[in-house]
Coordinates of C-alpha atoms and ligand atoms in Angstrom, one line a residue:
M1441 CA -130.7 -42.4 81.7
L1442 CA -132.1 -40.0 79.1
S1443 CA -133.0 -36.4 79.9
K1444 CA -136.6 -35.4 80.3
Q1445 CA -136.7 -33.8 76.9
E1446 CA -135.2 -36.8 75.2
Y1447 CA -137.9 -39.1 76.8
I1448 CA -140.6 -36.7 75.6
E1449 CA -139.1 -36.5 72.1
K1450 CA -138.9 -40.3 71.9
A1451 CA -142.5 -40.6 73.2
E1452 CA -143.7 -38.2 70.6
S1453 CA -142.0 -40.0 67.8
K1454 CA -143.0 -43.5 68.9
I1455 CA -146.3 -43.5 70.7
Y1456 CA -149.5 -43.0 68.8
K1457 CA -150.6 -39.4 69.4
T1458 CA -154.1 -39.3 70.7
Y1459 CA -153.2 -37.2 73.7
N1460 CA -151.7 -33.8 74.2
R1461 CA -149.5 -34.5 77.2
F1462 CA -148.1 -32.2 79.8
P1463 CA -144.2 -32.0 79.6
V1464 CA -143.5 -34.1 82.7
V1465 CA -142.1 -37.6 83.0
F1466 CA -143.1 -39.1 86.3
D1467 CA -140.7 -41.6 87.8
H1468 CA -142.1 -42.7 91.1
G1469 CA -144.7 -41.9 93.8
D1470 CA -145.2 -42.1 97.5
G1471 CA -148.5 -41.4 99.3
V1472 CA -150.0 -38.4 97.7
R1473 CA -146.7 -37.2 96.1
L1474 CA -145.3 -37.9 92.7
Y1475 CA -141.6 -37.4 91.6
D1476 CA -140.4 -36.7 88.1
T1477 CA -137.2 -37.9 86.5
D1478 CA -135.5 -34.6 87.6
G1479 CA -136.4 -35.5 91.2
Q1480 CA -139.0 -32.7 91.6
E1481 CA -141.8 -33.4 94.0
Y1482 CA -145.5 -32.8 93.1
L1483 CA -148.7 -32.8 95.2
D1484 CA -151.2 -35.0 93.3
F1485 CA -154.8 -34.0 93.2
G1486 CA -155.6 -36.1 90.1
A1487 CA -154.7 -39.6 91.3
G1488 CA -154.1 -40.8 87.7
I1489 CA -157.7 -39.7 86.9
A1490 CA -159.3 -41.0 90.1
V1491 CA -157.4 -44.3 90.1
M1492 CA -154.9 -44.2 93.0
G1493 CA -157.3 -44.4 95.9
L1494 CA -154.7 -45.9 98.3
G1495 CA -152.1 -43.4 97.0
Y1496 CA -148.7 -44.4 95.6
N1497 CA -146.3 -47.1 96.9
D1498 CA -148.5 -48.4 99.7
P1499 CA -146.4 -51.1 101.4
E1500 CA -149.2 -53.5 102.2
F1501 CA -150.7 -53.3 98.7
N1502 CA -147.3 -53.6 97.1
T1503 CA -146.5 -56.7 99.1
A1504 CA -149.7 -58.4 98.1
L1505 CA -148.9 -57.7 94.4
K1506 CA -145.3 -59.0 94.7
E1507 CA -146.6 -62.2 96.4
Q1508 CA -149.1 -62.8 93.6
V1509 CA -146.4 -62.2 91.0
D1510 CA -144.3 -65.0 92.5
K1511 CA -147.3 -67.3 92.7
L1512 CA -149.4 -67.0 89.6
L1513 CA -150.1 -64.3 87.0
H1514 CA -152.6 -65.8 84.6
T1515 CA -154.5 -68.9 83.8
S1516 CA -157.5 -67.7 81.6
N1517 CA -161.1 -68.0 82.3
L1518 CA -161.2 -71.6 81.3
F1519 CA -160.3 -72.4 84.9
Y1520 CA -161.1 -71.1 88.4
N1521 CA -158.7 -69.0 90.5
V1522 CA -158.6 -68.1 94.2
P1523 CA -158.1 -64.3 94.0
A1524 CA -161.0 -63.9 91.7
V1525 CA -163.3 -65.7 94.1
E1526 CA -162.0 -63.5 97.0
A1527 CA -162.3 -60.3 95.1
G1528 CA -165.8 -61.3 93.9
E1529 CA -167.0 -62.0 97.4
L1530 CA -165.7 -58.7 98.7
I1531 CA -167.2 -56.6 95.9
L1532 CA -170.6 -58.3 96.2
K1533 CA -170.5 -57.7 99.9
A1534 CA -169.6 -54.0 99.5
S1535 CA -172.3 -53.4 96.8
G1536 CA -175.1 -55.8 97.6
M1537 CA -175.2 -56.9 94.0
D1538 CA -175.6 -60.5 93.0
K1539 CA -173.0 -61.3 90.3
V1540 CA -169.7 -59.8 89.1
F1541 CA -167.7 -60.1 85.9
F1542 CA -164.1 -58.7 86.0
T1543 CA -163.0 -56.7 83.0
N1544 CA -159.7 -55.1 81.9
S1545 CA -160.9 -51.5 81.9
G1546 CA -163.8 -49.2 82.6
T1547 CA -164.8 -49.1 79.0
E1548 CA -165.0 -52.9 78.9
A1549 CA -167.2 -52.9 82.0
V1550 CA -169.6 -50.5 80.1
E1551 CA -169.5 -52.8 77.1
G1552 CA -170.5 -55.7 79.4
A1553 CA -173.3 -53.7 81.0
L1554 CA -174.7 -52.8 77.5
K1555 CA -174.5 -56.4 76.5
I1556 CA -176.6 -57.4 79.6
A1557 CA -179.2 -54.8 78.5
R1558 CA -179.3 -56.2 75.0
R1559 CA -179.4 -59.8 76.2
Y1560 CA -182.2 -59.0 78.7
A1561 CA -184.2 -57.5 75.8
Y1562 CA -183.4 -60.5 73.6
N1563 CA -184.5 -63.0 76.3
K1564 CA -187.9 -61.1 76.5
D1565 CA -188.8 -60.8 72.9
G1566 CA -185.9 -61.7 70.6
G1567 CA -184.3 -58.3 70.9
H1568 CA -187.0 -56.0 69.6
D1569 CA -186.8 -53.8 72.7
H1570 CA -183.2 -53.0 72.2
E1571 CA -183.1 -49.2 72.6
I1572 CA -181.1 -47.5 75.3
I1573 CA -181.4 -44.0 76.8
A1574 CA -178.1 -42.3 77.8
M1575 CA -177.4 -38.8 79.0
N1576 CA -176.0 -35.7 77.3
H1577 CA -172.5 -34.7 78.6
S1578 CA -171.9 -38.2 79.8
F1579 CA -168.7 -40.2 79.5
H1580 CA -168.6 -44.0 79.4
G1581 CA -165.4 -44.8 77.3
R1582 CA -163.9 -44.9 73.9
S1583 CA -164.8 -48.3 72.4
L1584 CA -167.5 -48.1 69.8
G1585 CA -170.2 -49.4 72.2
A1586 CA -169.2 -47.2 75.1
L1587 CA -168.7 -44.2 72.8
S1588 CA -172.3 -44.8 71.5
V1589 CA -173.7 -44.0 74.9
T1590 CA -171.2 -41.1 75.5
G1591 CA -173.2 -37.9 75.0
N1592 CA -170.4 -35.8 73.5
D1593 CA -170.5 -35.0 69.7
H1594 CA -166.9 -34.1 69.6
Y1595 CA -165.9 -37.6 70.7
Q1596 CA -168.5 -39.3 68.6
E1597 CA -168.6 -37.5 65.3
P1598 CA -165.4 -38.9 63.5
F1599 CA -166.5 -42.5 64.4
K1600 CA -170.1 -42.6 63.2
P1601 CA -172.1 -44.7 62.5
L1602 CA -172.2 -45.9 66.1
L1603 CA -174.7 -48.3 67.7
P1604 CA -178.2 -47.7 66.6
G1605 CA -181.1 -47.2 69.0
I1606 CA -179.3 -44.9 71.5
Q1607 CA -181.2 -41.7 72.5
F1608 CA -179.9 -38.9 74.7
A1609 CA -181.8 -37.2 77.5
D1610 CA -180.7 -34.3 79.8
F1611 CA -179.1 -35.3 83.1
N1612 CA -181.2 -34.2 86.1
D1613 CA -184.2 -33.6 83.8
L1614 CA -186.7 -36.4 84.4
D1615 CA -189.2 -35.1 81.9
S1616 CA -186.5 -35.3 79.2
V1617 CA -186.0 -39.0 80.0
K1618 CA -189.7 -39.7 80.2
A1619 CA -190.2 -38.2 76.7
L1620 CA -187.8 -40.7 75.2
V1621 CA -189.1 -43.9 76.9
N1622 CA -191.0 -46.1 74.4
H1623 CA -192.0 -49.7 74.1
K1624 CA -188.5 -50.5 72.6
T1625 CA -186.4 -49.0 75.5
C1626 CA -184.6 -51.7 77.4
A1627 CA -182.2 -49.7 79.6
I1628 CA -181.1 -46.3 80.9
I1629 CA -177.4 -45.7 81.5
M1630 CA -175.9 -42.9 83.4
E1631 CA -173.1 -41.9 85.8
T1632 CA -174.3 -41.4 89.3
I1633 CA -172.0 -38.3 89.2
Q1634 CA -171.1 -37.0 85.8
G1635 CA -167.3 -36.9 85.9
E1636 CA -165.7 -35.9 82.6
G1637 CA -168.8 -33.8 81.9
G1638 CA -168.0 -31.5 84.8
I1639 CA -168.7 -33.1 88.2
Y1640 CA -172.5 -33.0 88.2
P1641 CA -174.0 -35.2 90.9
A1642 CA -177.4 -36.7 90.1
E1643 CA -180.2 -35.0 92.0
E1644 CA -182.0 -37.4 94.4
E1645 CA -185.4 -36.8 92.8
F1646 CA -184.0 -37.5 89.4
L1647 CA -182.2 -40.7 90.3
K1648 CA -185.3 -42.0 92.2
G1649 CA -187.5 -40.9 89.3
V1650 CA -185.3 -42.8 86.8
R1651 CA -185.4 -45.9 89.0
A1652 CA -189.2 -45.8 89.2
L1653 CA -189.4 -45.3 85.4
C1654 CA -187.2 -48.4 84.9
D1655 CA -189.4 -50.5 87.3
E1656 CA -192.6 -49.3 85.6
H1657 CA -191.4 -50.2 82.1
D1658 CA -189.2 -53.2 82.9
M1659 CA -186.0 -51.5 81.8
L1660 CA -182.6 -52.0 83.4
L1661 CA -181.0 -49.1 85.3
I1662 CA -177.2 -49.1 84.6
L1663 CA -175.2 -46.8 86.9
D1664 CA -171.6 -46.1 85.8
E1665 CA -169.6 -45.8 89.0
I1666 CA -166.2 -46.0 87.3
Q1667 CA -165.1 -42.6 88.4
C1668 CA -167.4 -41.8 91.3
G1669 CA -167.5 -45.3 92.9
M1670 CA -165.0 -47.0 95.3
G1671 CA -165.4 -44.8 98.3
R1672 CA -164.8 -41.5 96.5
T1673 CA -168.1 -39.9 97.6
G1674 CA -168.0 -41.0 101.2
T1675 CA -170.0 -44.2 100.6
M1676 CA -168.5 -47.2 98.8
F1677 CA -170.7 -46.5 95.8
A1678 CA -172.3 -43.2 95.1
W1679 CA -175.8 -44.6 94.6
Q1680 CA -175.7 -45.9 98.1
K1681 CA -176.3 -42.3 99.3
Y1682 CA -179.6 -42.1 97.4
G1683 CA -181.4 -45.2 98.6
V1684 CA -181.6 -46.4 94.9
K1685 CA -180.1 -49.6 93.6
P1686 CA -179.1 -50.2 90.0
D1687 CA -179.7 -53.4 88.1
V1688 CA -176.3 -53.2 86.6
M1689 CA -173.3 -51.2 87.8
T1690 CA -169.8 -50.6 86.3
V1691 CA -166.7 -50.1 88.4
A1692 CA -163.0 -49.7 87.5
K1693 CA -160.3 -47.0 88.2
A1694 CA -159.7 -47.2 92.0
L1695 CA -160.7 -50.9 92.1
G1696 CA -157.2 -51.9 91.1
N1697 CA -155.3 -48.9 92.5
G1698 CA -153.2 -48.7 89.3
V1699 CA -153.6 -52.4 88.3
P1700 CA -155.9 -52.4 85.2
V1701 CA -159.1 -54.1 86.4
G1702 CA -162.7 -53.2 86.1
A1703 CA -166.0 -55.0 86.7
F1704 CA -169.6 -55.0 85.8
L1705 CA -172.0 -56.2 88.5
A1706 CA -175.6 -57.2 88.2
A1707 CA -178.5 -57.7 90.6
G1708 CA -181.8 -59.6 90.4
K1709 CA -183.2 -60.3 86.9
A1710 CA -180.1 -58.7 85.3
A1711 CA -177.8 -61.1 87.1
T1712 CA -179.1 -64.1 85.1
A1713 CA -179.6 -62.5 81.7
M1714 CA -176.4 -63.7 80.1
S1715 CA -175.4 -67.4 79.7
P1716 CA -172.1 -69.3 79.1
G1717 CA -170.7 -68.2 75.8
D1718 CA -172.3 -64.7 75.8
H1719 CA -169.3 -62.8 77.0
G1720 CA -165.6 -63.4 77.6
T1721 CA -162.1 -62.0 77.9
T1722 CA -158.6 -63.6 78.0
Y1723 CA -157.1 -61.5 80.7
G1724 CA -160.2 -60.4 82.6
G1725 CA -160.3 -61.4 86.3
N1726 CA -156.9 -63.1 86.2
P1727 CA -155.2 -63.9 89.5
F1728 CA -152.9 -60.9 89.4
V1729 CA -155.5 -58.2 88.8
T1730 CA -158.0 -59.8 91.2
A1731 CA -155.4 -60.1 93.9
A1732 CA -155.0 -56.3 93.5
A1733 CA -158.7 -55.7 93.6
S1734 CA -159.1 -58.0 96.6
K1735 CA -156.4 -56.2 98.5
V1736 CA -157.8 -52.8 97.7
L1737 CA -161.2 -53.9 99.0
E1738 CA -159.7 -55.4 102.1
L1739 CA -157.6 -52.3 102.9
F1740 CA -160.6 -50.0 102.3
E1741 CA -162.4 -51.9 105.1
K1742 CA -159.5 -52.3 107.4
R1743 CA -158.5 -48.7 107.2
K1744 CA -162.0 -47.3 107.3
L1745 CA -161.2 -45.3 104.2
V1746 CA -164.8 -44.4 103.4
D1747 CA -165.1 -42.6 106.8
H1748 CA -161.8 -40.8 106.1
V1749 CA -163.2 -39.6 102.7
K1750 CA -166.3 -38.3 104.4
E1751 CA -164.2 -36.2 106.8
V1752 CA -161.6 -34.9 104.4
G1753 CA -164.2 -34.5 101.6
E1754 CA -166.2 -32.1 103.7
Y1755 CA -163.1 -30.2 104.5
L1756 CA -162.1 -30.0 100.8
A1757 CA -165.6 -28.9 99.8
E1758 CA -165.5 -26.1 102.5
K1759 CA -162.1 -24.9 101.3
L1760 CA -163.1 -24.9 97.6
K1761 CA -166.4 -23.1 98.5
S1762 CA -164.4 -20.4 100.3
L1763 CA -162.1 -20.1 97.3
A1764 CA -165.1 -19.7 95.0
D1765 CA -166.4 -17.0 97.3
R1766 CA -163.2 -15.1 97.1
Y1767 CA -162.5 -15.2 93.3
D1768 CA -164.9 -13.8 90.8
I1769 CA -163.7 -16.0 88.0
I1770 CA -164.9 -19.1 90.0
K1771 CA -168.6 -19.5 89.3
E1772 CA -169.4 -22.6 91.4
Q1773 CA -168.1 -25.3 93.6
R1774 CA -169.9 -28.7 93.5
G1775 CA -169.4 -32.4 94.2
M1776 CA -169.4 -35.0 96.9
G1777 CA -166.6 -36.3 99.1
L1778 CA -163.4 -36.4 97.2
I1779 CA -164.9 -35.8 93.8
Q1780 CA -165.2 -32.1 93.6
G1781 CA -165.3 -29.5 90.8
L1782 CA -164.8 -25.8 90.5
E1783 CA -166.4 -24.2 87.5
F1784 CA -164.7 -21.1 86.2
S1785 CA -166.0 -18.4 83.9
V1786 CA -162.7 -18.8 81.8
P1787 CA -160.9 -21.8 80.3
V1788 CA -158.9 -23.6 83.0
A1789 CA -156.1 -25.0 80.8
P1790 CA -153.7 -22.1 81.8
I1791 CA -154.5 -22.6 85.5
V1792 CA -153.9 -26.3 85.3
S1793 CA -150.6 -25.8 83.4
K1794 CA -149.2 -23.2 85.7
A1795 CA -150.2 -25.2 88.8
L1796 CA -148.1 -28.1 87.4
S1797 CA -145.1 -26.2 86.1
E1798 CA -144.8 -23.4 88.8
Q1799 CA -146.5 -24.9 91.9
K1800 CA -145.8 -28.6 91.3
L1801 CA -149.4 -29.3 91.9
V1802 CA -151.2 -31.9 89.7
L1803 CA -154.7 -30.9 88.8
I1804 CA -156.9 -32.1 86.0
S1805 CA -159.7 -30.4 84.2
A1806 CA -163.2 -31.7 83.2
G1807 CA -164.4 -30.0 80.1
T1808 CA -163.0 -26.5 79.2
N1809 CA -164.0 -24.5 82.3
I1810 CA -163.9 -26.9 85.2
I1811 CA -161.1 -28.1 87.5
R1812 CA -161.8 -31.5 88.9
F1813 CA -160.4 -32.6 92.3
V1814 CA -160.1 -36.3 92.5
P1815 CA -157.1 -36.9 94.8
P1816 CA -155.9 -40.1 96.3
L1817 CA -158.5 -41.1 99.0
V1818 CA -155.7 -41.1 101.7
I1819 CA -155.2 -37.4 101.3
E1820 CA -155.1 -35.4 104.7
K1821 CA -156.4 -32.0 105.6
E1822 CA -152.9 -30.6 105.5
D1823 CA -152.6 -31.7 101.9
V1824 CA -155.9 -29.9 101.1
D1825 CA -154.5 -26.7 102.8
E1826 CA -151.3 -27.0 100.7
M1827 CA -153.2 -27.5 97.5
I1828 CA -155.4 -24.4 98.2
E1829 CA -152.3 -22.4 98.9
K1830 CA -150.7 -23.5 95.6
L1831 CA -153.9 -22.9 93.6
E1832 CA -154.3 -19.5 95.1
A1833 CA -150.7 -18.6 94.1
V1834 CA -151.7 -19.4 90.5
L1835 CA -155.0 -17.5 90.7
E1836 CA -153.3 -14.4 92.1
Q1837 CA -151.3 -14.0 88.8
P1838 CA -152.8 -12.6 85.6
L1839 CA -154.2 -15.6 83.6
Ligands
LIG3237 C1 -167.6 -42.6 84.2 C2 -166.6 -43.3 83.3 N1 -167.0 -44.4 82.6 C3 -166.1 -45.0 81.9 C4 -164.8 -44.6 81.8 C5 -163.8 -45.4 80.9 O1 -163.0 -46.1 81.7 P1 -161.5 -46.6 81.1 O2 -160.8 -45.3 80.8 O3 -160.9 -47.4 82.3 O4 -161.8 -47.4 80.0 C6 -164.4 -43.5 82.5 C7 -163.0 -43.0 82.3 O5 -162.7 -41.9 82.6 C8 -165.3 -42.8 83.3 O6 -165.0 -41.7 84.0

């Protein structure tokens, strides 16, 4: 076995550098703990960027994966497979949507959602109404389509020209959306809670207003639930809190609990917009990944995980709020359930770095000044207390 430093040097010399990584090589995990190659234990409040909802090394989940490995990994979408049907049924039941398409990632789920919008416009008038409204400070992924609706100049600039016909409004500012709607607009896309942009939940009036606008102008409402969905807010999908239903929704991350699977789901008129031949993927929805998704959805139900998130999420919010009250450099606490943010008046990179190296606490940032808390959904109140203690130990030092 190589030393940590040797692994890092090899990685830096071999793996395409699009990330600045922390100098840690994780080896295995258990529950809400991660262990590095030196055997050091870490408390994880990042969950692999909101992925590991069930935590690490869940025995029931692992058994389901192993059984599927021994049975059938892949057949292609030219044939039917049992786990895809099971996962499909479960996710439609949980969401109340009408149709699902399984993808390989969140980004691809967004691509599919955008294609539904384009296809819907095409069905109406040959595609003349092809414009889409997206939000400033949003994040939807790195492919050229998903990047086109990601309201972040820094990510977009080197890759222009992107998709034409995308306009950006301000999140939680209904008038800014209204000002952009015209006879060519076919869809509005947004996250129900902006994640990468800094943990900003949609205000109820805003989301309801956008829904009404979509109904009035026959536009599709696409809600990106890739980060905030799958139980993280204390309902299975964040929009279920608002009494608003999207026409199209995207899901990924916690859907596979570490197995790469996403989905786009459609309801009503959006569910019949695409026809055979309009979209495809070799891997998407294969028996292995849908066995994972199916087990995740089954375990969510069986373990009443959403109720657990409600309880621990409230506790986390309280504790973060109290931290914000005690430290002047913390400007605000915001979020829902187990997707919470602390906005600082200073860049958080040194805090995140010290938490990792000195306190063995995994935290992730969102933007420059915000720490985002997206732990495994199985986290307990004692873990929250431990995290707060560790974070305070960092905040007590000069930054
Ligand atoms: C809201 C949202 N949409 C889309 C994506 C892209 O998903 P993926 O990285 O799985 O392609 C992300 C990833 O962080 C996300 O948070």
